[in-house]
Coordinates of C-alpha atoms and ligand atoms in Angstrom, one line a residue:
M1 CA -79.2 -129.9 24.1
L2 CA -81.4 -131.5 26.8
L3 CA -82.0 -129.8 30.2
S4 CA -82.8 -132.0 33.2
V5 CA -84.4 -130.7 36.3
V6 CA -84.4 -132.8 39.5
A7 CA -86.7 -132.2 42.4
P8 CA -87.0 -134.3 45.6
V9 CA -90.5 -134.7 46.9
F10 CA -91.4 -135.9 50.4
N11 CA -95.0 -135.5 51.5
E12 CA -95.6 -132.4 49.3
E13 CA -99.2 -133.0 48.2
A14 CA -100.0 -129.4 48.8
I15 CA -97.2 -128.3 46.4
V16 CA -96.6 -130.9 43.6
Q17 CA -99.1 -129.5 41.1
E18 CA -98.2 -125.8 41.7
F19 CA -94.5 -126.8 41.4
Y20 CA -95.2 -128.5 38.1
R21 CA -97.2 -125.6 36.8
R22 CA -94.5 -123.0 37.6
A23 CA -91.5 -125.2 36.6
S24 CA -93.0 -126.2 33.3
G25 CA -93.9 -122.6 32.5
V26 CA -90.3 -121.5 33.0
L27 CA -88.9 -124.5 31.2
N28 CA -91.2 -124.0 28.2
G29 CA -90.1 -120.4 28.0
I30 CA -86.5 -121.4 27.6
G31 CA -87.2 -123.1 24.3
E32 CA -85.0 -126.2 24.7
P33 CA -86.1 -129.8 25.2
W34 CA -86.4 -130.6 28.9
E35 CA -87.2 -133.3 31.4
L36 CA -88.4 -133.0 34.9
I37 CA -87.4 -135.8 37.3
L38 CA -89.5 -136.0 40.4
V39 CA -88.0 -138.2 43.1
N40 CA -90.6 -139.5 45.5
D41 CA -88.7 -140.0 48.7
G42 CA -91.2 -142.5 50.3
S43 CA -94.1 -140.0 50.6
Q44 CA -97.0 -141.2 52.7
D45 CA -99.5 -138.7 51.5
R46 CA -101.2 -138.2 48.1
S47 CA -98.1 -136.8 46.3
P48 CA -97.4 -140.1 44.5
E49 CA -100.8 -140.1 42.9
L50 CA -100.5 -136.5 41.9
M51 CA -97.1 -137.2 40.3
R52 CA -98.6 -140.1 38.4
E53 CA -101.3 -137.8 37.1
I54 CA -98.8 -135.2 36.0
H55 CA -96.7 -137.9 34.3
A56 CA -99.8 -139.2 32.5
C57 CA -100.5 -135.7 31.1
D58 CA -96.9 -134.7 30.3
E59 CA -94.4 -137.3 29.3
R60 CA -91.5 -135.0 30.0
V61 CA -92.2 -135.4 33.7
K62 CA -90.6 -138.6 35.0
V63 CA -90.9 -140.1 38.4
V64 CA -88.6 -142.2 40.6
S65 CA -90.3 -143.7 43.6
F66 CA -88.2 -145.0 46.5
A67 CA -89.3 -148.0 48.5
R68 CA -89.1 -145.9 51.7
N69 CA -87.8 -142.5 52.8
F70 CA -84.0 -142.3 52.2
G71 CA -83.5 -138.6 52.8
H72 CA -83.2 -135.4 50.8
Q73 CA -79.5 -135.8 49.7
V74 CA -80.1 -139.4 48.5
A75 CA -83.2 -138.3 46.6
I76 CA -81.1 -135.7 44.8
T77 CA -78.5 -138.3 44.0
A78 CA -81.1 -140.6 42.5
G79 CA -82.5 -137.8 40.3
M80 CA -79.0 -137.1 39.0
D81 CA -78.5 -140.9 38.3
Y82 CA -81.5 -141.0 36.1
A83 CA -81.1 -137.6 34.5
R84 CA -80.0 -137.6 30.8
G85 CA -79.5 -133.9 30.3
D86 CA -76.4 -132.0 29.1
A87 CA -77.1 -129.8 32.1
V88 CA -78.9 -130.8 35.3
V89 CA -80.6 -128.4 37.7
V90 CA -81.4 -129.5 41.2
L91 CA -84.0 -127.6 43.2
D92 CA -86.5 -128.1 46.1
A93 CA -90.0 -128.9 45.2
D94 CA -91.5 -126.6 47.8
L95 CA -90.9 -123.5 45.6
Q96 CA -88.4 -122.0 48.0
D97 CA -86.0 -122.2 45.1
P98 CA -87.9 -120.3 42.5
P99 CA -87.8 -122.0 39.0
E100 CA -87.7 -118.5 37.5
V101 CA -83.9 -118.5 38.5
I102 CA -83.2 -121.4 36.1
P103 CA -82.7 -119.2 33.0
D104 CA -80.0 -117.2 35.0
L105 CA -78.2 -120.4 35.9
L106 CA -78.4 -121.5 32.3
A107 CA -77.0 -118.2 31.0
Q108 CA -73.9 -118.8 33.2
W109 CA -73.6 -122.4 32.0
R110 CA -73.7 -121.1 28.4
A111 CA -71.0 -118.6 29.3
G112 CA -68.7 -121.6 30.1
Y113 CA -69.2 -122.4 33.8
Q114 CA -69.8 -126.0 34.7
V115 CA -71.2 -125.6 38.2
V116 CA -73.6 -122.6 38.7
Y117 CA -74.8 -122.5 42.3
A118 CA -77.6 -120.2 43.5
V119 CA -76.7 -118.0 46.4
R120 CA -79.4 -117.0 48.8
A121 CA -79.0 -113.2 48.9
E122 CA -82.1 -113.0 51.1
R123 CA -84.3 -115.6 52.8
K124 CA -88.0 -115.0 53.2
G125 CA -90.3 -116.5 55.8
E126 CA -87.6 -118.5 57.6
T127 CA -87.7 -118.7 61.4
W128 CA -85.1 -116.6 63.2
F129 CA -83.6 -119.9 64.6
K130 CA -83.2 -121.5 61.2
E131 CA -81.7 -118.4 59.6
T132 CA -79.2 -117.9 62.4
T133 CA -78.1 -121.5 62.8
A134 CA -77.8 -121.8 59.0
K135 CA -75.6 -118.7 58.8
L136 CA -73.4 -119.9 61.7
F137 CA -73.1 -123.3 60.2
Y138 CA -72.0 -122.1 56.7
R139 CA -69.5 -119.7 58.2
A140 CA -68.1 -122.5 60.5
I141 CA -67.9 -125.1 57.8
A142 CA -66.1 -122.7 55.5
K143 CA -63.5 -122.2 58.3
I144 CA -62.9 -125.8 59.2
T145 CA -63.0 -127.6 55.9
D146 CA -60.3 -127.8 53.2
I147 CA -62.8 -127.0 50.4
D148 CA -64.4 -123.7 49.8
I149 CA -68.1 -124.4 50.1
P150 CA -69.6 -121.0 49.2
T151 CA -71.6 -119.5 52.1
D152 CA -75.4 -119.3 51.8
T153 CA -75.8 -121.9 49.1
G154 CA -78.1 -124.8 49.3
D155 CA -78.5 -127.6 46.8
F156 CA -80.1 -125.3 44.2
R157 CA -77.6 -125.4 41.4
L158 CA -76.9 -126.3 37.8
M159 CA -74.3 -128.9 36.9
D160 CA -72.8 -129.7 33.6
R161 CA -72.9 -133.4 32.4
K162 CA -69.2 -133.8 33.2
V163 CA -69.8 -132.7 36.8
V164 CA -72.9 -135.0 37.1
N165 CA -70.8 -138.0 35.8
A166 CA -68.1 -137.2 38.3
L167 CA -70.7 -137.1 41.1
K168 CA -72.3 -140.3 40.0
G169 CA -69.1 -142.1 40.7
M170 CA -69.1 -140.9 44.3
R171 CA -71.3 -143.3 46.3
E172 CA -70.6 -142.3 49.8
K173 CA -73.5 -142.9 52.2
H174 CA -73.6 -139.8 54.3
R175 CA -73.8 -137.3 51.5
F176 CA -73.4 -133.6 51.6
M177 CA -74.1 -132.8 48.0
R178 CA -73.4 -129.1 48.2
G179 CA -69.9 -130.0 49.4
L180 CA -69.3 -132.8 46.9
S181 CA -70.3 -130.6 44.0
V182 CA -67.6 -128.1 45.1
W183 CA -65.0 -130.9 45.8
V184 CA -65.1 -132.1 42.2
G185 CA -63.7 -128.8 40.9
F186 CA -64.5 -127.5 37.4
R187 CA -65.3 -123.9 36.6
Q188 CA -67.8 -122.7 39.3
T189 CA -69.7 -119.5 39.8
G190 CA -72.7 -118.2 41.7
V191 CA -75.9 -116.4 40.9
N192 CA -77.8 -114.5 43.6
Y193 CA -81.5 -115.1 44.2
V194 CA -84.1 -114.4 46.9
R195 CA -85.1 -117.6 48.7
A196 CA -88.9 -117.6 48.8
E197 CA -91.2 -118.7 51.5
R198 CA -92.3 -122.3 51.4
F199 CA -95.4 -122.4 49.1
A200 CA -97.4 -124.6 51.5
G201 CA -97.0 -127.3 54.1
E202 CA -94.3 -127.7 56.7
T203 CA -90.6 -128.1 56.6
K204 CA -89.5 -131.7 56.2
Y205 CA -86.3 -130.9 58.1
P206 CA -87.0 -131.0 61.8
L207 CA -84.1 -130.1 64.2
K208 CA -83.0 -133.7 64.5
K209 CA -82.5 -134.1 60.7
M210 CA -80.8 -130.7 60.6
L211 CA -78.3 -131.7 63.2
K212 CA -77.6 -135.0 61.4
F213 CA -77.2 -133.1 58.2
A214 CA -74.7 -130.6 59.8
L215 CA -72.7 -133.5 61.3
D216 CA -72.6 -135.3 57.9
G217 CA -71.3 -132.1 56.3
I218 CA -68.6 -131.6 58.9
T219 CA -67.4 -135.2 59.1
S220 CA -67.4 -135.6 55.3
F221 CA -65.0 -132.8 54.8
S222 CA -63.0 -132.3 58.0
Y223 CA -61.0 -134.1 60.7
L224 CA -61.1 -131.2 63.0
P225 CA -63.4 -132.8 65.5
L226 CA -60.9 -135.7 65.8
Q227 CA -58.0 -133.3 66.2
L228 CA -60.1 -131.5 68.8
A229 CA -60.1 -134.7 70.8
T230 CA -56.3 -134.6 70.7
Y231 CA -56.1 -131.0 71.8
L232 CA -58.7 -131.6 74.5
G233 CA -56.6 -134.5 75.7
F234 CA -53.4 -132.5 75.8
A235 CA -55.2 -129.6 77.6
A236 CA -56.7 -132.0 80.2
A237 CA -53.4 -133.8 80.7
G238 CA -51.6 -130.4 81.2
L239 CA -54.3 -129.3 83.6
S240 CA -54.0 -132.5 85.6
L241 CA -50.2 -132.1 85.8
V242 CA -50.7 -128.7 87.4
G243 CA -53.3 -130.2 89.7
I244 CA -51.0 -133.0 90.8
I245 CA -48.1 -130.6 91.6
V246 CA -50.3 -128.2 93.5
A247 CA -51.8 -131.1 95.5
V248 CA -48.4 -132.5 96.4
I249 CA -47.0 -129.1 97.4
L250 CA -50.1 -128.4 99.6
R251 CA -49.9 -131.8 101.2
L252 CA -46.2 -131.4 102.0
S253 CA -46.7 -128.0 103.4
G254 CA -49.2 -129.5 105.8
S255 CA -52.3 -127.8 104.3
E256 CA -55.7 -129.6 104.8
A257 CA -57.1 -128.4 101.5
F258 CA -57.3 -131.9 99.8
Y259 CA -58.7 -133.9 102.7
G260 CA -62.0 -135.5 101.9
Q261 CA -63.6 -136.8 98.8
A262 CA -64.9 -133.7 97.0
S263 CA -61.7 -133.0 95.1
T264 CA -61.5 -136.7 94.0
L265 CA -65.1 -136.6 92.8
V266 CA -64.6 -133.4 90.9
S267 CA -61.6 -134.6 89.0
V268 CA -63.0 -138.1 88.2
L269 CA -66.2 -136.5 86.9
F270 CA -64.3 -134.0 84.8
F271 CA -61.9 -136.5 83.2
G272 CA -64.8 -139.0 82.7
G273 CA -66.6 -136.3 80.8
V274 CA -63.7 -135.4 78.6
Q275 CA -63.1 -139.1 77.8
L276 CA -66.7 -139.7 76.9
I277 CA -66.8 -136.6 74.6
C278 CA -63.7 -137.9 72.8
L279 CA -65.2 -141.4 72.5
G280 CA -68.4 -139.9 71.1
I281 CA -66.4 -138.0 68.4
I282 CA -64.6 -141.1 67.4
G283 CA -68.0 -142.9 67.4
E284 CA -69.4 -140.4 64.9
Y285 CA -66.7 -141.2 62.5
L286 CA -66.7 -144.9 63.3
G287 CA -70.4 -145.3 62.6
R288 CA -70.0 -143.6 59.3
I289 CA -67.1 -145.8 58.4
Y290 CA -69.3 -148.8 59.3
D291 CA -72.0 -147.6 57.0
E292 CA -69.6 -147.3 54.1
V293 CA -68.1 -150.8 54.7
K294 CA -71.5 -152.5 54.7
G295 CA -71.6 -151.4 51.0
R296 CA -75.4 -151.3 50.8
P297 CA -77.0 -149.5 47.9
L298 CA -77.7 -145.8 48.5
Y299 CA -81.4 -146.3 47.8
I300 CA -84.0 -148.9 46.7
V301 CA -86.3 -147.9 43.9
G302 CA -89.9 -149.1 44.2
E303 CA -91.2 -147.9 40.8
T304 CA -90.3 -145.6 38.0
L305 CA -92.5 -143.8 35.5
G306 CA -91.2 -142.8 32.1
L307 CA -87.6 -143.9 32.8
D308 CA -85.7 -147.1 31.7
E309 CA -85.0 -149.4 34.5
E310 CA -81.3 -149.9 34.9
Ligands
LIG401 N1 -87.2 -133.8 51.2 C1 -87.0 -135.1 50.8 N2 -86.8 -136.1 51.8 C2 -86.7 -135.7 53.1 C3 -86.9 -134.4 53.5 C4 -87.1 -133.4 52.5 O1 -87.0 -135.4 49.6 O2 -86.5 -136.6 53.9 C5 -87.5 -132.8 50.1 C6 -88.7 -131.9 50.3 O3 -89.8 -132.5 49.8 C7 -88.3 -130.6 49.6 C8 -86.8 -130.6 49.8 O4 -86.4 -131.9 50.1 O5 -88.6 -130.7 48.3 C9 -86.3 -129.6 50.9 O6 -87.0 -129.9 52.1 P1 -87.7 -128.8 53.0 O7 -88.2 -127.7 52.2 O8 -88.6 -129.4 54.0 O9 -86.4 -128.2 53.8 P2 -86.1 -126.7 54.2 O10 -86.3 -125.9 53.0 O11 -87.1 -126.4 55.3 O12 -84.7 -126.7 54.7
LIG402 MG1 -87.9 -125.9 51.9

């Protein structure tokens, strides 16, 4: 059997060598043939050169270099496209997902599971903000989507060849891999691990990217926001009906409560806001549909090392 390990790399010059050292140590200890596929997601620093050096010393390390930055989820996808293994492990290159967990994942795979995800039992060195928002997000997405995405799992997981082939057929542009790998089904289980601190460097997920990622996750698996627009519409319409009746009664009874422009202004602003929110929700879905319809490839490869060009 061949074990493939996929790691996305975006400006990780401070980490690449240490990652290779630790990952190869663990993989050699397993005693099976392995390949390590590093996906260079358009890095602007020295990490491409470092990866080239590592590949020159160790042929089992292969490199896919994108023509520009396409994002973490797309980088994972590319690694899985190129992987040849009977089992494929995906993990972050920043050593937050300790390679030492791979033997545990493999043990479950040998026990017959086809997707073995790593569950963060504990997170180290994460900001309070990130930990709380992540927790809330995974609880929320578990509630509103039809599929059971296990809480507190990232993209760190092992997938059987069958699962990888199924995922390779799913080319949607706004990818939420941790959801897709659950959506495909198969026998799944989790293994607990302690998420380590980033080995060096800064997070490559600023708030803006995190928000986009969260929206991709929700829109990929749920229509709830669209239905929310409907509910909001009904609620607003009901509210305005009450308002109209009250206004008519007050006017007929000779009250001066609705003279002047303040009440008009308030209601126009309120309903304008509600309408814009609903349009925005539709826009989020519409933009994603447009991206799908354009049918562009998920990524453009600039160069590969040690891999056949396909
Ligand atoms: N990454 C990537 N492309 C990006 C952003 C991140 O390939 O546009 C990689 C990054 O190099 C790392 C992994 O994805 O190996 C996870 O990123 P990071 O550690 O910055 O995210 P965090 O752990 O802070 O959520
Ligand atoms: Mg990280």
